[in-house]
Amino acid sequence: SFIRFGVPCPLPSLDSQEDAKDPGLHTFSHTHMRKAFRLMNDLRSRRMLCDVLLVAGEVEVPAHRVVLASCSPYFCAMFTGDMSESKAHHVEIRDVDGQTLLKLVDYIYTAEIEVSEDNVQVLLPAASLLQLMDVRQVCCDFLQTQLHPTNCLGIRAFADLHACTGLLSQAHAYAEQHFTDVMVGEEFMALSLQQVCSLISSDKLTVSTEEKVFEAMITWIKHDKEARLEHMPKLMEHVRLPLLSRDYLVQIVEEDPLIKNNNTCKDFLIEAMKYHLLPADQRHLIKTDRTRPRTPVSLPKVMMVVGGQAPKAIRSVECYDFQEDRWYQVADLPSRRCRAGVVYMAGKVYAVGGFNGSLRVRTVDVYDGLKDQWSSVPSMQERRSTLGAAVLGDLLYAVGGFDGSTGLLSVEAYNPKANEWMLVAPMNTRRSSVGVGVVDGKLYAVGGYDGASRQCLSTVEEYNPVSNKWCYVADMSTRRSGAGVGVLSGQLYAAGGHDGPLVRKSVEVYDPATNAWRQVCDMNMCRRNAALAWFLFGKLHCSSYSVELYYCNRRSIPIQHRFILSSPFNLFYPDGVIWICASTEMDFGRLFYYFIFLNIKPP
């Protein structure tokens, strides 16, 4: 028997007849089937040789049984079985609207169909009914490309309803990876208790801090407070309060009226406070679901290197694939750019300001990894190169920099929703080649170069977005301009940099809780204008010509994991006081570039 679409349709075997023939010239026409179907479709359009009329509502679709049966197991079973439809000329198709049926029959004859936002929700269930699995898969693929924080939960529910397991998994993973944006949408507010618990209990949830999970829970309850307040203890089981900062627990959680009026919730708060009272090296003794850090699958898959000088400003963008251990090119920047600020926010890469080889620029380009293309958003209000760029809350901050004549005090913030830049409070000190980092809802500007006094800086400023004010915190132990600055485990690291002609390899770390800096192990190489970034398993990557990786815990990852830029790169274990070198190279070396980690893999 001949099997098509998994349904046996009896056809005579030609094998024995062919075997009996004398061997001769064997030919195969690649156009024969296409011509045949084109002719059958032409006959259908003229209602010639049609032996069935499909009816859906007021729409009538003439067709040939043999064509329908050969392409659809649904029609094959209908026309070859004992059902009354097998002999009927008029066949009513229920649960499919007329225009959708017409599109699907057209597809059977032409192998062409257009899937769009307007028809995908009726096309997919109809294709499922008629067992046109290719069309069903195209619909799923289309919906995957449409995933967005505002619709991923709806697409997940739609996929679940129609047993599209692949799309269901993709939509659920998308919701986990973009939870910060999903939690403020209407679809999240409409979830059931069970669905919210399932989402916020996931180890794979991607959040910058556990504060986002607490805020999501409170917002969901307040959306229908009368009906949902009783669910508060159940939801609090899944909020990992011990992982919140002590200040947030005391100032926000403890003061929340919903917590104050619920004894069970107070018990969760007490558990979290006890956790914070323990010395850091004893906290692992408290083992509950709420003390276990989340391990999102959206942790970086690739490292992206953006622009730079080689020896002039370049457009090149390269990615390093951690799993495949290889470098590859992605879409170039729209224009040459080095000394820019580069950040990853809401699934997009932003290249902010910089130097194009002749001018400091205020333009901002955005990379979409799913489409592998760059686009532009509104420019900053000032030209900036060697600036600091960071994401705090829902805003992208551009801090200080150099405009071509002087270091800048000014700071501006970009709001993606409003698609505009706005000036915020200026710093107290002009800073170009400044490092920035975000810890516990505060933005830090570290070191840099003061063009007015022509000095490299050891001073550090803290920005509070609530009060819109900058204030000084403890100075670093040494002056650092062009230091790599990154955040790991709630602490701020400053690596390398220079003080005039002296380029440093020392590293120091700032603890906001004690307002103090301390030295940690030096890097192998002296570095200036280095990028420093946090990556999975508690390590820091530092990069200028090469990369050095700082490991927070030597036991958390095997040594054979290699993550590299141009040669060499190093792995640092703070409790082991060693750097380990390995080597691999980009296509070409570059200066004044920045790298970030992406949780999607560009094509």
Short mmCIF file of N, CA and C in Angstrom, two decimals, residues 490-491 510-516:
data_model
loop_
_atom_site.label_atom_id
_atom_site.label_comp_id
_atom_site.label_asym_id
_atom_site.label_seq_id
_atom_site.Cartn_x
_atom_site.Cartn_y
_atom_site.Cartn_z
N GLY A 490 25.34 41.52 43.62
CA GLY A 490 25.01 42.74 44.35
C GLY A 490 26.19 43.62 44.69
N GLN A 491 27.32 43.39 44.06
CA GLN A 491 28.51 44.21 44.31
C GLN A 491 29.06 44.73 42.98
N TYR A 510 33.14 47.11 45.16
CA TYR A 510 32.41 48.01 46.07
C TYR A 510 31.17 47.32 46.59
N ASP A 511 30.99 47.37 47.91
CA ASP A 511 29.81 46.81 48.57
C ASP A 511 28.93 47.97 49.02
N PRO A 512 27.76 48.18 48.40
CA PRO A 512 26.89 49.29 48.80
C PRO A 512 26.44 49.21 50.26
N ALA A 513 26.35 48.00 50.80
CA ALA A 513 25.89 47.85 52.19
C ALA A 513 26.86 48.47 53.18
N THR A 514 28.16 48.40 52.87
CA THR A 514 29.18 48.94 53.79
C THR A 514 29.79 50.23 53.26
N ASN A 515 29.42 50.63 52.05
CA ASN A 515 30.00 51.82 51.40
C ASN A 515 31.52 51.77 51.45
N ALA A 516 32.08 50.64 51.01
CA ALA A 516 33.54 50.47 51.05
C ALA A 516 34.01 49.66 49.85
#
